[in-house]
Amino acid sequence: MHPYRRIVEDVRRRIESGELRPGDRVPSARAITQEWGVAIATATRAHAALREEGLTVARAGVGTVVAGPAPRKEHELTRERIVATAVEVADRLGLAELTMRRLAAELGAATMSLYRYVPSRDELIVAMIDKALGEIRLPRRHPGGWRPAIELAARQEWAVFQRHPWLGSSMSITRPQIAPNGIRLSEWVLAAFDDTELDLEERMYAQIVLFTFVRGVASALEPEAEAIRETGLTNEQWLQTQESTLTELMDTNGMSHFQQLTEDGFDFGLDLVFEFGLARMLDGLSLFVRARG
Amino acid sequence: MHPYRRIVEDVRRRIESGELRPGDRVPSARAITQEWGVAIATATRAHAALREEGLTVARAGVGTVVAGPAPRKEHELTRERIVATAVEVADRLGLAELTMRRLAAELGAATMSLYRYVPSRDELIVAMIDKALGEIRLPRRHPGGWRPAIELAARQEWAVFQRHPWLGSSMSITRPQIAPNGIRLSEWVLAAFDDTELDLEERMYAQIVLFTFVRGVASALEPEAEAIRETGLTNEQWLQTQESTLTELMDTNGMSHFQQLTEDGFDFGLDLVFEFGLARMLDGLSLFVRARG
DNA sequence: TACACCAACGTACACCGTACGCAGAAGGAG
DNA sequence: CTCCTTCTGCGTACGGTGTACGTTGGTGTA
């Protein structure tokens, strides 16, 4: 038996015993020369044999690695992990506070290491958008009729925007960042109109308008969250600090409506804005769909 | 005749001849002692007499100055001028490129000089918002019925947003920056519903929803302008560069609607989005108003 | 042994907003 | 005349940003 067979068998045993798991690095050629007391040529032959049997794959610059779906080492730097952590940081601290340095610190890595996996901060944000949109779960079949379907989509979007306050202000309509999950969502909404007479262009406009509205409401979320973080004031408290300026302004200009509004107190909530706007929007769309039908 | 009278008359003549204009600095006490060969006490008395006659005002730290609405020297540093220039720069270069240093350079002043007139960049932006909103011209009387009025307001807003692409993304609803012109606009819209049965809270929601929609569409303007500046590509050209990625994505997921849309070509424009959305919104609002009436 | 490759990283650059404090000119009081 | 206060304008410096560039130490392979 050639000496390299012994090495192969040893390694195979380690893999089968679970000592070495998919994605782990098998001893390098240098390490083999040390461990088994052989020449590097022998070690190389062992590597080749392992590779031939499909037990391992050679990854250039990284080493020979046990084949199979790698079960993600916890602290390995990975595009996936970077994006996930970035989302988490942005949710917690706001997009402005998501700096490459802070993100690296959060990951326990050096700043520049991130640039191996992400070409720039901007592209990282695109990846974050895609990940966030991926949370939207829509049934394969559209629930009865276009209106419930559209409403469902809008509510899902709104929910995601709320979970990720930074999302609304970072998405663009005119230049849709190529986020696969965004496109999937679009397709679903377009298809939701299949039971209407709307042509494709009209559907597209309906879709964009809906989305624009939801995002419009949502883009108030980030500044608000940021303001609360920074000043520690809730919205109401803040309004009170501004009250003197406001009343002075109103007094000098005779703004009766506004004045009464602040006197009566105004129960303001983005959720209510969303609900009110969505209802009007769907009503208006209904009229349009009916006119086409 | 006291010698100081001669000085007063000399100065008066200079003012009336137009040699000295409102806002210009009259000779300082020191300068007077030089020019007229008098003691400083005399010069001070001349100043006092001029001030008493209302010809001049003493501005501490600046000098004695000809009274009247100063016709703004062209290159004097002024909050007004700073804000106007800032708006102009932001229109041209985008809000991100509006740095205090660049603004100062544009004004021919040192960076820190600006902070005499503007407490911070953030507050400068608030002032810019107010100035931009000031361009909105609405008739004192609302044109027949709530719907034309609201439509007019929305169109005016849209026009301003188009002229100032940075505006949409910098305004907040939940924490309305106290911009007098913004409040004036609000008041006008609230009053526009006077011929309906909507209560104040409903009007406020209607207003916010309308505004949110317009701003939502508008917030696509800044990124687009920026993208054009940066890459020099128009929207269509850019879409073409992305086409391969896009079609690949579509092919693998069977997105028939999306696919057909890109094949047929899709005539996309923010203006059309605005028109479509506004029409639906107003229709929806109509239903609501009628239900209340 | 030489080579090409790769992850990870440290350093450095240009730029940002703005705190701080100084220089200089002015009017006014003593 | 001298001192004081007030005002504009400004220079310098600090702590932050994104990221270009080059180095280090490991790899498989010829």
XYZ file of C-alpha atoms (C1' of nucleotides) in Angstrom:
646
model
C 0.000 0.000 0.000
C 1.294 3.370 -0.925
C 1.922 5.620 2.054
C -0.489 8.252 0.723
C -3.374 5.749 1.089
C -2.832 5.698 4.830
C -3.227 9.442 4.920
C -6.386 9.294 2.825
C -7.897 6.673 5.102
C -6.978 8.618 8.214
C -8.643 11.700 6.838
C -11.681 9.770 5.704
C -12.105 8.399 9.186
C -11.965 11.878 10.626
C -14.626 13.034 8.237
C -16.916 10.079 8.878
C -16.513 10.394 12.615
C -17.657 13.972 12.386
C -14.382 15.324 13.643
C -14.108 17.139 10.339
C -17.331 18.592 8.982
C -18.273 20.015 5.597
C -16.496 23.309 5.069
C -13.714 22.522 7.523
C -10.180 22.585 6.291
C -8.366 19.304 5.903
C -4.685 19.422 6.942
C -2.685 21.394 4.388
C 0.126 19.827 2.445
C 2.640 21.385 4.823
C 0.734 20.136 7.838
C 0.655 16.612 6.410
C 4.422 16.537 5.984
C 4.684 17.415 9.673
C 1.985 15.082 10.977
C 2.699 11.979 8.973
C 6.411 12.601 8.421
C 6.183 12.393 4.630
C 7.402 14.476 1.713
C 5.260 17.194 0.260
C 4.826 15.247 -2.961
C 3.114 12.482 -0.985
C 0.898 14.962 0.748
C -0.096 16.431 -2.600
C -0.949 12.984 -3.896
C -3.150 12.355 -0.861
C -4.939 15.616 -1.526
C -5.471 14.646 -5.143
C -6.887 11.280 -4.143
C -9.274 12.817 -1.643
C -10.423 15.248 -4.282
C -10.899 12.474 -6.789
C -13.096 10.561 -4.382
C -15.262 13.636 -3.985
C -14.545 13.843 -0.279
C -12.933 17.248 -0.530
C -12.640 20.217 -2.808
C -9.585 22.433 -3.233
C -10.347 26.062 -2.784
C -7.537 28.221 -4.118
C -5.980 30.467 -1.571
C -7.937 28.883 1.195
C -6.995 25.252 1.425
C -8.483 21.836 0.831
C -11.867 21.661 2.364
C -14.361 18.917 3.185
C -17.035 18.805 0.497
C -20.753 19.197 1.084
C -22.979 22.027 2.130
C -20.932 23.874 4.730
C -22.922 24.452 7.914
C -21.805 28.073 8.205
C -19.293 28.539 10.894
C -20.667 30.998 13.368
C -18.007 33.638 13.166
C -16.845 33.253 9.638
C -16.932 36.441 7.648
C -19.527 36.064 4.946
C -21.513 38.319 2.683
C -24.653 36.854 4.152
C -23.570 37.549 7.688
C -22.380 41.055 6.853
C -25.684 41.996 5.284
C -27.700 40.476 8.108
C -25.701 42.329 10.722
C -25.953 45.540 8.733
C -29.724 45.249 8.678
C -29.748 44.615 12.365
C -27.562 47.630 13.084
C -29.581 49.891 10.812
C -32.793 48.805 12.500
C -31.349 49.572 15.873
C -29.288 52.684 15.214
C -30.506 54.112 11.923
C -28.910 54.079 8.526
C -26.757 57.111 9.228
C -25.087 55.299 12.105
C -24.364 52.288 9.951
C -20.758 53.005 9.162
C -18.337 50.506 7.812
C -16.232 50.821 10.936
C -19.111 50.228 13.294
C -20.326 47.312 11.220
C -16.866 45.778 11.262
C -16.652 46.230 15.005
C -20.020 44.558 15.399
C -18.722 41.619 13.375
C -15.461 41.462 15.240
C -13.532 42.076 12.040
C -11.322 44.794 10.648
C -12.968 47.531 8.637
C -11.400 46.694 5.346
C -12.200 43.022 5.579
C -15.784 43.866 4.685
C -14.697 45.129 1.303
C -13.819 41.578 0.334
C -17.489 40.734 0.327
C -19.184 44.016 -0.438
C -17.870 46.411 -3.063
C -19.054 49.564 -1.375
C -21.382 50.890 1.245
C -23.943 51.713 -1.419
C -24.032 48.188 -2.716
C -24.254 46.907 0.803
C -27.406 48.959 1.194
C -28.839 47.476 -1.975
C -28.191 44.037 -0.542
C -29.876 45.107 2.677
C -32.911 46.278 0.740
C -33.149 42.944 -0.981
C -32.871 41.074 2.261
C -35.542 43.183 3.909
C -37.906 42.786 0.977
C -37.312 39.080 1.222
C -39.289 39.097 4.429
C -42.445 39.803 2.480
C -44.463 36.629 2.288
C -47.175 36.474 -0.302
C -49.292 33.431 -1.141
C -48.703 31.854 -4.488
C -52.346 32.260 -5.402
C -53.882 35.696 -5.142
C -56.718 35.880 -2.638
C -60.132 36.597 -4.182
C -60.087 39.548 -6.523
C -57.583 42.282 -7.151
C -58.559 44.492 -4.256
C -57.843 42.118 -1.383
C -54.648 41.093 -3.117
C -53.409 44.633 -3.555
C -54.393 45.469 -0.031
C -52.489 42.489 1.264
C -49.389 43.507 -0.637
C -49.621 47.075 0.626
C -49.980 45.923 4.209
C -47.043 43.585 3.878
C -44.941 46.388 2.496
C -46.025 48.669 5.297
C -45.118 46.029 7.863
C -41.643 45.640 6.418
C -41.141 49.372 6.324
C -42.076 49.553 9.953
C -39.684 46.835 10.930
C -36.937 48.572 8.946
C -37.408 52.328 9.218
C -34.418 52.985 6.986
C -35.900 51.027 4.112
C -38.358 53.561 2.750
C -35.917 56.350 2.272
C -33.304 54.206 0.581
C -35.395 52.712 -2.191
C -35.732 54.298 -5.584
C -38.515 53.823 -8.096
C -36.964 55.373 -11.134
C -33.848 53.327 -10.782
C -35.028 50.193 -9.111
C -31.968 48.727 -7.584
C -31.921 45.253 -8.960
C -33.277 43.552 -5.895
C -34.618 40.163 -6.884
C -37.110 40.224 -4.069
C -38.349 43.616 -5.195
C -38.958 42.329 -8.679
C -40.722 39.290 -7.352
C -43.005 41.550 -5.385
C -43.680 43.660 -8.461
C -44.556 40.626 -10.496
C -46.988 39.437 -7.857
C -48.778 42.771 -7.777
C -48.941 43.002 -11.556
C -50.463 39.555 -11.691
C -52.983 40.524 -9.031
C -54.805 42.572 -11.643
C -55.373 39.559 -13.861
C -59.084 39.657 -13.107
C -59.372 43.222 -14.419
C -59.245 44.780 -17.852
C -56.288 46.976 -17.011
C -53.503 46.759 -19.529
C -49.965 46.206 -18.425
C -49.002 49.852 -18.425
C -51.962 50.836 -16.315
C -51.158 48.098 -13.869
C -47.624 49.305 -13.654
C -48.762 52.813 -12.841
C -51.198 51.524 -10.265
C -48.431 49.511 -8.717
C -45.948 52.341 -8.622
C -48.489 54.736 -7.190
C -49.394 52.307 -4.454
C -45.823 51.647 -3.625
C -44.975 55.315 -3.743
C -47.690 56.086 -1.270
C -46.660 53.396 1.173
C -43.070 54.413 0.919
C -44.052 58.036 1.314
C -45.670 57.305 4.628
C -42.791 55.082 5.598
C -40.168 57.679 4.890
C -41.406 59.490 7.955
C -40.330 56.532 10.055
C -36.593 56.923 9.870
C -36.407 60.609 10.812
C -38.815 59.990 13.615
C -36.875 57.076 15.026
C -33.708 59.066 14.704
C -35.197 62.079 16.430
C -36.365 59.952 19.310
C -32.939 58.396 19.639
C -31.212 61.751 19.520
C -33.378 63.930 21.678
C -35.089 61.274 23.702
C -38.331 63.129 23.140
C -41.450 61.491 21.852
C -43.345 63.241 19.150
C -45.801 64.829 21.511
C -43.152 66.147 23.831
C -41.333 67.642 20.919
C -44.440 69.335 19.630
C -44.834 70.949 23.014
C -41.378 72.463 22.883
C -42.288 73.984 19.553
C -45.647 75.185 20.700
C -44.648 78.738 21.543
C -43.118 79.321 18.132
C -46.125 77.761 16.547
C -48.796 79.719 18.379
C -46.947 82.935 17.802
C -46.872 82.208 14.111
C -50.542 81.350 14.062
C -51.609 84.391 16.028
C -49.952 86.785 13.649
C -51.496 85.183 10.594
C -54.998 84.361 11.670
C -54.880 80.668 10.911
C -58.140 79.639 12.402
C -58.137 76.017 11.296
C -54.683 75.265 12.440
C -55.265 77.009 15.696
C -58.347 75.035 16.495
C -56.558 71.843 15.610
C -53.818 72.415 18.136
C -56.351 73.468 20.761
C -58.519 70.400 20.345
C -55.485 68.211 20.297
C -54.907 66.028 17.289
C -54.540 62.323 17.533
C -51.852 61.746 15.007
C -50.357 58.457 14.049
C -48.589 57.185 10.993
C -50.615 54.029 11.175
C -53.793 56.028 10.851
C -52.320 57.998 7.979
C -51.529 54.734 6.273
C -55.012 53.368 6.832
C -56.743 56.515 5.641
C -54.566 56.845 2.577
C -54.783 53.190 1.635
C -58.570 53.256 1.811
C -58.790 56.355 -0.432
C -56.279 54.932 -2.836
C -58.094 51.640 -3.194
C -61.417 53.424 -3.604
C -59.980 55.592 -6.325
C -58.444 52.579 -8.000
C -61.778 50.781 -7.827
C -63.420 53.529 -9.809
C -60.676 53.292 -12.367
C -60.913 49.521 -12.674
C -64.680 49.712 -13.018
C -64.409 52.350 -15.726
C -62.080 50.051 -17.668
C -64.258 46.999 -17.158
C -23.499 127.567 14.203
C -21.855 124.763 16.049
C -19.168 122.989 14.097
C -20.971 119.666 14.438
C -23.877 121.097 12.394
C -21.558 121.520 9.435
C -20.693 117.860 9.646
C -24.337 116.905 9.889
C -25.212 118.966 6.834
C -22.291 117.570 4.859
C -23.386 114.051 5.625
C -26.996 114.823 4.849
C -25.989 116.151 1.471
C -24.078 112.996 0.731
C -27.103 110.936 1.627
C -29.505 112.981 -0.430
C -27.183 113.014 -3.414
C -27.171 109.248 -3.310
C -23.464 109.121 -2.600
C -24.390 107.352 0.619
C -27.253 104.903 0.389
C -29.300 103.103 3.021
C -27.174 100.551 4.778
C -23.904 102.279 3.900
C -21.628 103.253 6.708
C -21.339 106.948 7.519
C -17.802 108.052 8.454
C -16.910 106.723 11.887
C -16.105 109.066 14.749
C -12.424 108.520 14.138
C -12.799 109.186 10.453
C -14.657 112.422 11.167
C -11.880 113.747 13.369
C -9.561 113.159 10.444
C -11.748 114.520 7.693
C -13.134 117.594 9.373
C -10.276 118.211 11.776
C -12.415 118.123 14.898
C -12.244 116.410 18.269
C -13.918 113.081 18.784
C -16.468 114.617 21.103
C -17.690 116.761 18.227
C -17.834 113.771 15.963
C -19.871 111.902 18.527
C -22.273 114.811 18.787
C -22.667 114.855 15.007
C -23.461 111.162 15.094
C -26.024 111.726 17.833
C -27.687 114.522 15.840
C -27.865 112.391 12.718
C -29.368 109.586 14.706
C -31.893 111.953 16.303
C -33.012 113.155 12.930
C -33.604 109.594 11.897
C -31.112 109.798 9.109
C -28.910 107.111 10.527
C -28.941 104.274 13.006
C -26.017 103.142 15.123
C -25.362 99.478 14.804
C -23.112 98.292 17.607
C -19.986 96.652 16.412
C -20.603 97.769 12.893
C -20.756 101.555 12.821
C -23.246 104.292 12.158
C -25.276 103.420 9.132
C -27.688 105.271 6.866
C -31.235 104.393 7.876
C -33.885 102.935 5.646
C -34.304 99.575 4.022
C -30.801 98.735 3.062
C -30.602 97.731 -0.595
C -28.433 94.781 0.261
C -24.974 95.241 -0.936
C -24.291 92.562 -3.437
C -21.534 90.786 -1.647
C -22.464 91.350 1.938
C -22.794 88.165 3.930
C -26.381 87.771 4.960
C -28.618 84.999 6.151
C -30.893 85.718 3.220
C -28.070 85.452 0.746
C -26.654 82.338 2.357
C -29.968 80.532 2.189
C -30.622 81.626 -1.390
C -27.200 80.448 -2.496
C -27.643 77.198 -0.617
C -30.900 76.535 -2.455
C -29.232 77.313 -5.728
C -26.331 74.974 -5.015
C -28.625 72.185 -3.845
C -30.724 72.536 -6.996
C -27.654 72.299 -9.122
C -25.517 69.771 -7.278
C -27.842 67.954 -4.903
C -28.191 68.188 -1.176
C -25.343 65.822 -0.487
C -22.943 68.111 -2.307
C -24.109 71.095 -0.334
C -21.330 71.242 2.193
C -20.581 74.207 4.364
C -17.212 74.567 2.727
C -18.556 74.544 -0.792
C -21.283 76.971 0.135
C -18.750 79.293 1.672
C -16.588 79.081 -1.419
C -19.596 79.883 -3.568
C -20.214 82.952 -1.434
C -16.590 84.000 -1.448
C -16.421 83.747 2.323
C -14.640 81.588 4.857
C -16.386 78.468 6.024
C -16.920 79.524 9.579
C -18.350 82.882 8.640
C -21.576 81.151 7.749
C -22.064 80.020 11.298
C -22.656 83.635 12.311
C -25.893 83.564 10.411
C -26.923 79.944 10.523
C -26.570 77.821 13.635
C -25.949 74.565 11.853
C -26.294 72.813 8.566
C -29.543 71.248 9.692
C -31.087 74.583 10.472
C -29.843 75.923 7.202
C -31.789 73.183 5.488
C -34.908 74.100 7.405
C -34.491 77.663 6.188
C -34.047 76.365 2.655
C -37.248 74.374 2.956
C -39.112 77.457 4.067
C -37.721 79.494 1.251
C -38.627 76.883 -1.327
C -42.154 76.511 0.030
C -42.428 80.280 -0.166
C -42.497 79.922 -3.919
C -45.913 78.339 -3.713
C -48.471 80.913 -4.762
C -52.053 80.237 -3.842
C -54.973 82.621 -4.372
C -56.501 84.098 -1.260
C -59.902 82.731 -2.236
C -60.218 79.057 -2.963
C -61.323 78.342 -6.500
C -64.778 76.751 -6.772
C -65.159 73.727 -4.536
C -62.719 71.655 -2.563
C -61.579 69.470 -5.395
C -60.112 72.096 -7.716
C -58.550 73.770 -4.702
C -56.879 70.622 -3.477
C -55.765 69.780 -6.960
C -54.253 73.220 -7.351
C -52.352 72.876 -4.097
C -51.060 69.452 -5.065
C -49.894 70.704 -8.438
C -48.158 73.642 -6.877
C -46.390 71.360 -4.449
C -45.374 69.061 -7.242
C -43.982 71.979 -9.212
C -41.888 73.124 -6.286
C -40.624 69.619 -5.681
C -39.576 69.427 -9.287
C -37.727 72.692 -9.146
C -35.991 71.574 -5.960
C -35.353 67.850 -6.127
C -33.799 67.821 -2.668
C -36.934 69.197 -1.047
C -39.044 66.079 -0.884
C -36.568 63.956 0.964
C -35.727 66.600 3.543
C -39.222 67.366 4.789
C -40.781 65.514 7.674
C -44.462 65.115 8.443
C -44.274 63.797 11.939
C -41.977 66.565 13.024
C -42.895 69.416 10.784
C -39.987 71.721 10.811
C -41.469 75.022 11.774
C -41.480 76.532 8.337
C -43.904 79.432 8.261
C -44.591 78.882 4.624
C -45.341 75.249 5.249
C -47.877 76.117 7.887
C -49.447 78.693 5.629
C -49.831 76.042 2.972
C -51.408 73.658 5.463
C -53.874 76.246 6.597
C -54.889 76.952 3.036
C -55.541 73.298 2.328
C -57.486 72.798 5.557
C -59.653 75.765 4.665
C -60.223 74.379 1.202
C -62.525 71.784 2.730
C -64.825 74.424 4.155
C -67.538 73.459 1.690
C -67.561 69.870 2.935
C -68.783 68.200 6.093
C -65.360 66.839 6.966
C -64.302 67.569 10.508
C -60.933 69.016 11.233
C -59.255 65.738 11.974
C -60.463 64.186 8.743
C -59.246 67.202 6.830
C -55.876 66.885 8.458
C -55.597 63.262 7.442
C -56.665 64.079 3.928
C -54.060 66.797 3.804
C -51.270 64.642 5.141
C -52.111 61.802 2.812
C -52.119 64.117 -0.175
C -48.870 65.677 0.826
C -47.327 62.315 1.593
C -48.211 61.075 -1.841
C -46.780 64.096 -3.627
C -43.663 63.953 -1.566
C -43.431 60.244 -2.143
C -43.304 60.763 -5.872
C -40.973 63.691 -5.437
C -38.504 61.766 -3.358
C -37.599 59.899 -6.505
C -36.372 63.140 -8.007
C -33.243 63.652 -5.963
C -31.721 60.209 -6.461
C -32.513 60.404 -10.133
C -30.912 63.805 -10.571
C -27.929 62.595 -8.620
C -27.618 59.459 -10.669
C -27.686 61.458 -13.879
C -25.028 63.794 -12.556
C -22.830 60.966 -11.402
C -23.061 58.502 -14.215
C -24.158 60.842 -16.986
C -26.687 58.229 -17.981
C -30.327 58.970 -18.482
C -32.817 56.608 -16.994
C -33.324 54.673 -20.153
C -29.654 54.215 -20.823
C -29.180 52.992 -17.303
C -31.985 50.509 -17.606
C -30.293 49.094 -20.664
C -27.094 48.464 -18.762
C -29.095 46.520 -16.194
C -31.064 44.629 -18.757
C -28.925 41.521 -18.804
C -29.164 41.102 -15.047
C -32.849 41.740 -15.247
C -33.696 39.351 -18.018
C -31.632 36.655 -16.415
C -33.566 37.110 -13.227
C -36.862 37.021 -15.068
C -36.041 33.966 -17.095
C -35.224 31.884 -14.054
C -38.410 32.836 -12.237
C -41.002 32.880 -14.953
C -42.187 36.400 -14.452
C -44.438 36.718 -17.414
C -45.890 40.126 -16.688
C -42.622 41.780 -16.008
C -41.103 40.163 -19.025
C -43.766 41.384 -21.364
C -43.503 44.850 -19.916
C -39.829 45.145 -20.740
C -40.404 43.676 -24.172
C -43.160 46.087 -25.087
C -41.180 48.954 -23.680
C -42.721 50.964 -20.926
C -43.173 54.691 -21.181
C -42.311 55.669 -17.685
C -42.281 59.157 -16.268
C -42.642 60.585 -12.850
C -45.012 63.170 -14.221
C -47.352 60.451 -15.379
C -47.049 58.694 -12.043
C -48.021 61.936 -10.372
C -51.002 62.462 -12.661
C -52.256 58.925 -12.282
C -51.890 58.929 -8.525
C -53.419 62.345 -8.059
C -56.471 61.382 -10.068
C -57.012 58.187 -8.040
C -56.437 60.008 -4.790
C -58.927 62.734 -5.592
C -61.474 60.173 -6.751
C -61.076 58.267 -3.532
C -61.360 61.443 -1.517
C -64.486 62.383 -3.436
C -66.171 59.195 -2.324
C -65.205 59.928 1.222
C -66.470 63.501 1.114
C -69.744 62.379 -0.429
C -70.199 59.730 2.236
C -69.779 62.387 4.916
C -72.080 64.872 3.181
C 11.338 26.019 -4.864
C 8.731 29.439 -7.353
C 4.377 31.066 -8.397
C -0.245 32.855 -8.387
C -3.896 33.353 -5.454
C -6.653 34.794 -1.478
C -8.534 36.460 3.206
C -7.608 39.745 6.399
C -5.831 43.756 7.675
C -3.268 48.586 8.830
C -2.376 52.891 7.206
C -3.424 56.915 4.840
C -6.108 60.240 2.191
C -9.551 63.547 1.275
C -13.492 65.295 2.988
C -17.130 66.337 6.334
C -19.568 69.405 10.303
C -18.395 72.373 13.605
C -16.158 73.908 18.490
C -13.124 77.232 19.932
C -10.915 81.269 20.158
C -8.502 85.173 17.959
C -8.123 89.669 15.248
C -9.900 93.875 14.148
C -13.167 97.550 13.843
C -16.857 100.020 15.856
C -19.526 102.868 19.412
C -19.879 104.424 23.956
C -18.633 105.425 28.945
C -15.553 107.348 32.149
C -7.569 109.349 25.677
C -8.480 104.760 27.506
C -11.033 100.914 28.432
C -14.988 97.987 27.576
C -18.402 95.579 25.002
C -20.194 94.033 20.745
C -19.988 92.507 16.222
C -18.036 90.314 11.844
C -14.960 87.373 9.873
C -11.941 83.818 10.080
C -7.999 79.933 11.015
C -7.092 75.880 13.222
C -8.188 71.593 14.939
C -10.977 67.521 16.303
C -13.316 63.457 15.581
C -15.731 61.356 12.299
C -16.591 59.312 7.315
C -15.792 56.013 2.881
C -12.367 53.690 0.781
C -7.613 53.181 -2.083
C -3.515 50.893 -1.582
C -0.161 47.794 -0.138
C 1.370 44.177 3.253
C 1.193 39.729 5.623
C 0.776 34.981 6.048
C -1.409 31.304 4.546
C -2.830 28.151 0.374
C -2.497 24.552 -3.783
C 0.141 23.557 -7.791
C 3.781 23.271 -11.416
